[in-house]
């Protein structure tokens, strides 16, 4: 192959500049600023700041609110990731077998993807509403009194349900295209080798879907950690009270509601480090076991 | 070991297209039967129905004395080799070969034993721990063969297994597959669009075109007595020359007035197609037919002369030691060289 050569080093840099500028302005600069302000105690009204070292961090470890949010976020992330991946995979496997009307069916399953997270949260709020919510009424007919925004577990369940529902279509699209990328003849060879459809799925289809699954795992964990902000926000309506909160929402509540910019920055830094560790762990330990064709 | 019988088997797709007209034939136990035809002729559909990968619209398929129409592919005791090998990419060669046995509940020691035997037979022993992606095309094809052999099936099904290999490897694998099938004595159905593969490998050839069987016969029968112009043109390389001619008054006349010798017309009159194989004519000054050579193709062992006879395309194969030049020449026919076909339907006459 012929190598493209630039006469001068300045030209490629010029071409990269817009991308680099975007990354610098919207990612590195705020990140650096967060790290910096996590070592200061800001005056809530903007009258100066005091250097406090690691005080903001030690304060976090002693805060029950923060530890609660941390615990909830772990459980929330695990459940949302597990259910949105699991249900999407099930739907994809079933949709893959549909022959008649396949396109309509698939489009219907993907539709939810077009809904913005706050709207999804709003629909969730309507479904789970105290007096009019359809789901609340169904649960009431079974004798369960569902109290969104009042009962901690009920609110958590609603958050998880809406977040899972919102994420299923993305996973579904990826899983479906992953399934369709498996050569037909490989599946047919397996049909001749193995009578049981279930065991064929775990022996052949699932391992071949693993690269897709691994990619989606990372996407879904990131989604649960960060992108569910809109859903959490609509459901708790900015009134944290004793409601379950994710770490990201905690950053917002403490920083912008509580006026504690230093503490909020410290939380963001912790979050950044968590994501960094998570990504490294995933790539080091999981990816090795995955077969890429 | 088993014979395979198709009884009025028909395939119609949901959109109404008839992929296979009702077809009936029997492949005797231990024979290698080649299904050959151009793409879309229904040969793969036929094979896939026998495998159980495609539903049978009408008719009955039997393997041995068991009707298999409603039997799961895994229970038909067959093994299939696919064009793109269809190996499980995440499994080692050994696990690829043993997967079917494992699902039949065979114990590990026995599986390992059988896999080792098959690997030895196919020179794959040193590759047992490799993944398919680390193997060459020919090796992958051998693994696919091995996967079929270890099952000790009643029937082998080959779906264009050599199409993805280069020409040299294809010739070698052709011989290997043939030898292996002979040694194991297992009945086999082999789908290909390559008439050379069909001629060289088959005990019996089934020529298909547009969803119907044109002819069933041994390679020699098909070559020397093609049942239609389709078979005549499809089987044999270079293909048989087909010339439009007129039958009448007990003889066959080419446009321009030359009479085709040897052609008995059996009382047929009107338009006919005359078939003459390129290797069944020889240049001779006393020959009855005039041939105009336009191009000479050197093939090493022989030369192909392409040109015109009675204003129609015609080719002649001559041995390498025979001189040839472009321009007009006379041709004589070897005995039994002339095949006569109906001009409209292409069926063989007499």
mmCIF file of N, CA, C and O in Angstrom, chain A residues 100 183-196 199-205 207-208 291-293, chain B residues 14 48 51 53 72-75 78-80 82 84 86-91 96 99-100 102-103 131 147 151:
data_model
loop_
_atom_site.group_PDB
_atom_site.id
_atom_site.type_symbol
_atom_site.label_atom_id
_atom_site.label_comp_id
_atom_site.label_asym_id
_atom_site.label_seq_id
_atom_site.Cartn_x
_atom_site.Cartn_y
_atom_site.Cartn_z
ATOM 1 N N UNK A 100 -41.909 -14.358 8.895
ATOM 2 C CA UNK A 100 -42.937 -13.487 8.332
ATOM 3 C C UNK A 100 -43.043 -12.190 9.122
ATOM 4 O O UNK A 100 -43.057 -12.211 10.354
ATOM 5 N N UNK A 183 -22.511 -17.131 10.644
ATOM 6 C CA UNK A 183 -22.812 -17.757 9.356
ATOM 7 C C UNK A 183 -23.926 -18.796 9.501
ATOM 8 O O UNK A 183 -23.950 -19.562 10.458
ATOM 9 N N UNK A 184 -24.835 -18.796 8.529
ATOM 10 C CA UNK A 184 -25.949 -19.731 8.572
ATOM 11 C C UNK A 184 -25.448 -21.173 8.592
ATOM 12 O O UNK A 184 -25.981 -22.019 9.288
ATOM 13 N N UNK A 185 -24.378 -21.408 7.818
ATOM 14 C CA UNK A 185 -23.910 -22.790 7.731
ATOM 15 C C UNK A 185 -23.371 -23.286 9.075
ATOM 16 O O UNK A 185 -23.478 -24.470 9.381
ATOM 17 N N UNK A 186 -22.809 -22.381 9.876
ATOM 18 C CA UNK A 186 -22.312 -22.802 11.194
ATOM 19 C C UNK A 186 -23.481 -23.263 12.059
ATOM 20 O O UNK A 186 -23.420 -24.292 12.731
ATOM 21 N N UNK A 187 -24.571 -22.518 11.984
ATOM 22 C CA UNK A 187 -25.745 -22.920 12.754
ATOM 23 C C UNK A 187 -26.317 -24.235 12.237
ATOM 24 O O UNK A 187 -26.787 -25.071 12.995
ATOM 25 N N UNK A 188 -26.268 -24.383 10.904
ATOM 26 C CA UNK A 188 -26.810 -25.616 10.327
ATOM 27 C C UNK A 188 -25.945 -26.810 10.693
ATOM 28 O O UNK A 188 -26.462 -27.889 10.983
ATOM 29 N N UNK A 189 -24.629 -26.587 10.676
ATOM 30 C CA UNK A 189 -23.728 -27.665 11.085
ATOM 31 C C UNK A 189 -24.059 -28.068 12.520
ATOM 32 O O UNK A 189 -24.089 -29.250 12.859
ATOM 33 N N UNK A 190 -24.352 -27.071 13.361
ATOM 34 C CA UNK A 190 -24.695 -27.361 14.751
ATOM 35 C C UNK A 190 -26.022 -28.103 14.848
ATOM 36 O O UNK A 190 -26.200 -28.964 15.711
ATOM 37 N N UNK A 191 -26.948 -27.786 13.939
ATOM 38 C CA UNK A 191 -28.230 -28.491 13.961
ATOM 39 C C UNK A 191 -28.048 -29.971 13.686
ATOM 40 O O UNK A 191 -28.786 -30.815 14.197
ATOM 41 N N UNK A 192 -27.055 -30.278 12.835
ATOM 42 C CA UNK A 192 -26.805 -31.685 12.522
ATOM 43 C C UNK A 192 -26.049 -32.346 13.679
ATOM 44 O O UNK A 192 -26.203 -33.531 13.944
ATOM 45 N N UNK A 193 -25.242 -31.555 14.387
ATOM 46 C CA UNK A 193 -24.443 -32.096 15.486
ATOM 47 C C UNK A 193 -25.209 -32.205 16.796
ATOM 48 O O UNK A 193 -24.809 -32.945 17.690
ATOM 49 N N UNK A 194 -26.267 -31.412 16.961
ATOM 50 C CA UNK A 194 -26.881 -31.304 18.278
ATOM 51 C C UNK A 194 -28.383 -31.096 18.150
ATOM 52 O O UNK A 194 -28.834 -30.180 17.496
ATOM 53 N N UNK A 195 -29.145 -31.976 18.788
ATOM 54 C CA UNK A 195 -30.593 -31.919 18.665
ATOM 55 C C UNK A 195 -31.191 -30.760 19.464
ATOM 56 O O UNK A 195 -32.156 -30.142 19.043
ATOM 57 N N UNK A 196 -30.599 -30.478 20.631
ATOM 58 C CA UNK A 196 -31.229 -29.529 21.553
ATOM 59 C C UNK A 196 -30.922 -28.077 21.213
ATOM 60 O O UNK A 196 -29.760 -27.664 21.186
ATOM 61 N N UNK A 199 -29.097 -26.167 24.121
ATOM 62 C CA UNK A 199 -27.674 -26.437 24.297
ATOM 63 C C UNK A 199 -26.884 -25.925 23.102
ATOM 64 O O UNK A 199 -25.744 -25.488 23.236
ATOM 65 N N UNK A 200 -27.507 -25.912 21.896
ATOM 66 C CA UNK A 200 -26.854 -25.289 20.735
ATOM 67 C C UNK A 200 -26.603 -23.816 21.002
ATOM 68 O O UNK A 200 -25.555 -23.285 20.678
ATOM 69 N N UNK A 201 -27.588 -23.158 21.633
ATOM 70 C CA UNK A 201 -27.436 -21.738 21.920
ATOM 71 C C UNK A 201 -26.225 -21.491 22.813
ATOM 72 O O UNK A 201 -25.382 -20.646 22.521
ATOM 73 N N UNK A 202 -26.116 -22.255 23.899
ATOM 74 C CA UNK A 202 -25.008 -22.015 24.832
ATOM 75 C C UNK A 202 -23.663 -22.479 24.293
ATOM 76 O O UNK A 202 -22.628 -21.910 24.607
ATOM 77 N N UNK A 203 -23.678 -23.525 23.453
ATOM 78 C CA UNK A 203 -22.407 -24.053 22.932
ATOM 79 C C UNK A 203 -21.882 -23.243 21.749
ATOM 80 O O UNK A 203 -20.686 -23.090 21.584
ATOM 81 N N UNK A 204 -22.775 -22.795 20.896
ATOM 82 C CA UNK A 204 -22.347 -22.189 19.632
ATOM 83 C C UNK A 204 -22.703 -20.707 19.570
ATOM 84 O O UNK A 204 -21.830 -19.846 19.443
ATOM 85 N N UNK A 205 -23.992 -20.399 19.655
ATOM 86 C CA UNK A 205 -24.425 -19.023 19.434
ATOM 87 C C UNK A 205 -23.837 -18.070 20.472
ATOM 88 O O UNK A 205 -23.275 -17.039 20.137
ATOM 89 N N UNK A 207 -21.168 -18.180 22.591
ATOM 90 C CA UNK A 207 -19.740 -17.819 22.473
ATOM 91 C C UNK A 207 -19.459 -16.945 21.258
ATOM 92 O O UNK A 207 -18.594 -16.074 21.308
ATOM 93 N N UNK A 208 -20.197 -17.163 20.178
ATOM 94 C CA UNK A 208 -19.951 -16.353 18.985
ATOM 95 C C UNK A 208 -20.525 -14.941 19.136
ATOM 96 O O UNK A 208 -20.147 -14.027 18.414
ATOM 97 N N UNK A 291 -13.534 -14.827 22.003
ATOM 98 C CA UNK A 291 -13.018 -15.160 20.698
ATOM 99 C C UNK A 291 -13.511 -14.165 19.663
ATOM 100 O O UNK A 291 -14.696 -13.976 19.478
ATOM 101 N N UNK A 292 -12.586 -13.500 18.994
ATOM 102 C CA UNK A 292 -12.976 -12.650 17.868
ATOM 103 C C UNK A 292 -12.691 -13.397 16.586
ATOM 104 O O UNK A 292 -11.584 -13.867 16.369
ATOM 105 N N UNK A 293 -13.679 -13.502 15.730
ATOM 106 C CA UNK A 293 -13.441 -14.220 14.468
ATOM 107 C C UNK A 293 -12.592 -13.393 13.538
ATOM 108 O O UNK A 293 -12.758 -12.206 13.450
ATOM 109 N N UNK B 14 -42.446 -20.531 -0.010
ATOM 110 C CA UNK B 14 -43.664 -19.804 0.367
ATOM 111 C C UNK B 14 -44.087 -18.764 -0.678
ATOM 112 O O UNK B 14 -45.248 -18.477 -0.829
ATOM 113 N N UNK B 48 -30.248 -30.150 0.866
ATOM 114 C CA UNK B 48 -30.668 -29.610 2.159
ATOM 115 C C UNK B 48 -31.947 -30.266 2.662
ATOM 116 O O UNK B 48 -32.161 -30.369 3.863
ATOM 117 N N UNK B 51 -30.830 -33.390 4.178
ATOM 118 C CA UNK B 51 -30.199 -33.111 5.464
ATOM 119 C C UNK B 51 -31.220 -32.751 6.535
ATOM 120 O O UNK B 51 -30.954 -32.870 7.728
ATOM 121 N N UNK B 53 -32.527 -29.647 6.613
ATOM 122 C CA UNK B 53 -32.388 -28.213 6.858
ATOM 123 C C UNK B 53 -33.459 -27.434 6.112
ATOM 124 O O UNK B 53 -33.610 -26.241 6.291
ATOM 125 N N UNK B 72 -35.653 -35.035 12.975
ATOM 126 C CA UNK B 72 -34.721 -33.934 13.226
ATOM 127 C C UNK B 72 -33.376 -34.206 12.531
ATOM 128 O O UNK B 72 -32.926 -35.346 12.493
ATOM 129 N N UNK B 73 -32.736 -33.135 11.978
ATOM 130 C CA UNK B 73 -31.448 -33.355 11.298
ATOM 131 C C UNK B 73 -30.448 -34.144 12.156
ATOM 132 O O UNK B 73 -29.712 -34.991 11.640
ATOM 133 N N UNK B 74 -30.442 -33.860 13.457
ATOM 134 C CA UNK B 74 -29.468 -34.508 14.337
ATOM 135 C C UNK B 74 -29.749 -35.998 14.478
ATOM 136 O O UNK B 74 -28.875 -36.768 14.870
ATOM 137 N N UNK B 75 -30.976 -36.419 14.170
ATOM 138 C CA UNK B 75 -31.339 -37.835 14.349
ATOM 139 C C UNK B 75 -31.321 -38.626 13.047
ATOM 140 O O UNK B 75 -31.691 -39.787 13.020
ATOM 141 N N UNK B 78 -26.657 -38.472 9.658
ATOM 142 C CA UNK B 78 -25.983 -37.993 8.464
ATOM 143 C C UNK B 78 -24.838 -37.090 8.896
ATOM 144 O O UNK B 78 -24.765 -36.695 10.060
ATOM 145 N N UNK B 79 -23.957 -36.767 7.963
ATOM 146 C CA UNK B 79 -22.918 -35.779 8.250
ATOM 147 C C UNK B 79 -22.805 -34.904 7.022
ATOM 148 O O UNK B 79 -22.909 -35.393 5.898
ATOM 149 N N UNK B 80 -22.648 -33.622 7.244
ATOM 150 C CA UNK B 80 -22.631 -32.704 6.107
ATOM 151 C C UNK B 80 -21.341 -31.891 6.091
ATOM 152 O O UNK B 80 -20.871 -31.453 7.130
ATOM 153 N N UNK B 82 -19.807 -28.451 4.465
ATOM 154 C CA UNK B 82 -20.320 -27.244 3.825
ATOM 155 C C UNK B 82 -19.251 -26.562 2.975
ATOM 156 O O UNK B 82 -18.060 -26.746 3.187
ATOM 157 N N UNK B 84 -18.307 -23.416 2.947
ATOM 158 C CA UNK B 84 -17.380 -22.557 3.699
ATOM 159 C C UNK B 84 -16.920 -23.243 4.980
ATOM 160 O O UNK B 84 -16.603 -22.592 5.957
ATOM 161 N N UNK B 86 -17.919 -24.237 7.652
ATOM 162 C CA UNK B 86 -18.836 -24.150 8.798
ATOM 163 C C UNK B 86 -18.242 -24.755 10.065
ATOM 164 O O UNK B 86 -18.925 -25.425 10.824
ATOM 165 N N UNK B 87 -16.956 -24.489 10.302
ATOM 166 C CA UNK B 87 -16.353 -24.945 11.559
ATOM 167 C C UNK B 87 -16.763 -23.988 12.668
ATOM 168 O O UNK B 87 -17.067 -22.831 12.408
ATOM 169 N N UNK B 88 -16.757 -24.481 13.912
ATOM 170 C CA UNK B 88 -17.083 -23.614 15.034
ATOM 171 C C UNK B 88 -15.821 -22.820 15.386
ATOM 172 O O UNK B 88 -14.849 -23.413 15.851
ATOM 173 N N UNK B 89 -15.817 -21.508 15.131
ATOM 174 C CA UNK B 89 -14.556 -20.761 15.216
ATOM 175 C C UNK B 89 -13.963 -20.698 16.625
ATOM 176 O O UNK B 89 -12.764 -20.496 16.774
ATOM 177 N N UNK B 90 -14.795 -20.883 17.640
ATOM 178 C CA UNK B 90 -14.279 -20.747 19.006
ATOM 179 C C UNK B 90 -13.809 -22.070 19.586
ATOM 180 O O UNK B 90 -13.369 -22.121 20.721
ATOM 181 N N UNK B 91 -13.911 -23.143 18.824
ATOM 182 C CA UNK B 91 -13.494 -24.446 19.342
ATOM 183 C C UNK B 91 -12.207 -24.911 18.647
ATOM 184 O O UNK B 91 -11.976 -24.586 17.484
ATOM 185 N N UNK B 96 -14.114 -29.361 17.651
ATOM 186 C CA UNK B 96 -14.959 -29.288 16.464
ATOM 187 C C UNK B 96 -15.373 -30.675 16.009
ATOM 188 O O UNK B 96 -16.531 -30.921 15.701
ATOM 189 N N UNK B 99 -17.678 -32.547 18.729
ATOM 190 C CA UNK B 99 -18.900 -31.920 19.251
ATOM 191 C C UNK B 99 -20.159 -32.786 19.049
ATOM 192 O O UNK B 99 -20.954 -32.959 19.963
ATOM 193 N N UNK B 100 -20.283 -33.342 17.853
ATOM 194 C CA UNK B 100 -21.459 -34.171 17.562
ATOM 195 C C UNK B 100 -21.513 -35.415 18.437
ATOM 196 O O UNK B 100 -22.581 -35.828 18.892
ATOM 197 N N UNK B 102 -20.134 -35.746 21.414
ATOM 198 C CA UNK B 102 -20.406 -35.337 22.785
ATOM 199 C C UNK B 102 -21.916 -35.228 23.009
ATOM 200 O O UNK B 102 -22.433 -35.645 24.040
ATOM 201 N N UNK B 103 -22.600 -34.685 22.002
ATOM 202 C CA UNK B 103 -24.043 -34.509 22.139
ATOM 203 C C UNK B 103 -24.816 -35.806 22.022
ATOM 204 O O UNK B 103 -26.003 -35.857 22.290
ATOM 205 N N UNK B 131 -7.080 -23.566 16.675
ATOM 206 C CA UNK B 131 -8.398 -23.054 16.315
ATOM 207 C C UNK B 131 -8.473 -22.990 14.782
ATOM 208 O O UNK B 131 -7.447 -22.833 14.125
ATOM 209 N N UNK B 147 -14.838 -34.008 10.909
ATOM 210 C CA UNK B 147 -16.044 -33.873 11.716
ATOM 211 C C UNK B 147 -17.143 -34.789 11.180
ATOM 212 O O UNK B 147 -17.929 -35.352 11.931
ATOM 213 N N UNK B 151 -18.468 -39.202 13.036
ATOM 214 C CA UNK B 151 -19.849 -39.541 13.376
ATOM 215 C C UNK B 151 -20.242 -40.916 12.867
ATOM 216 O O UNK B 151 -21.293 -41.432 13.209
#
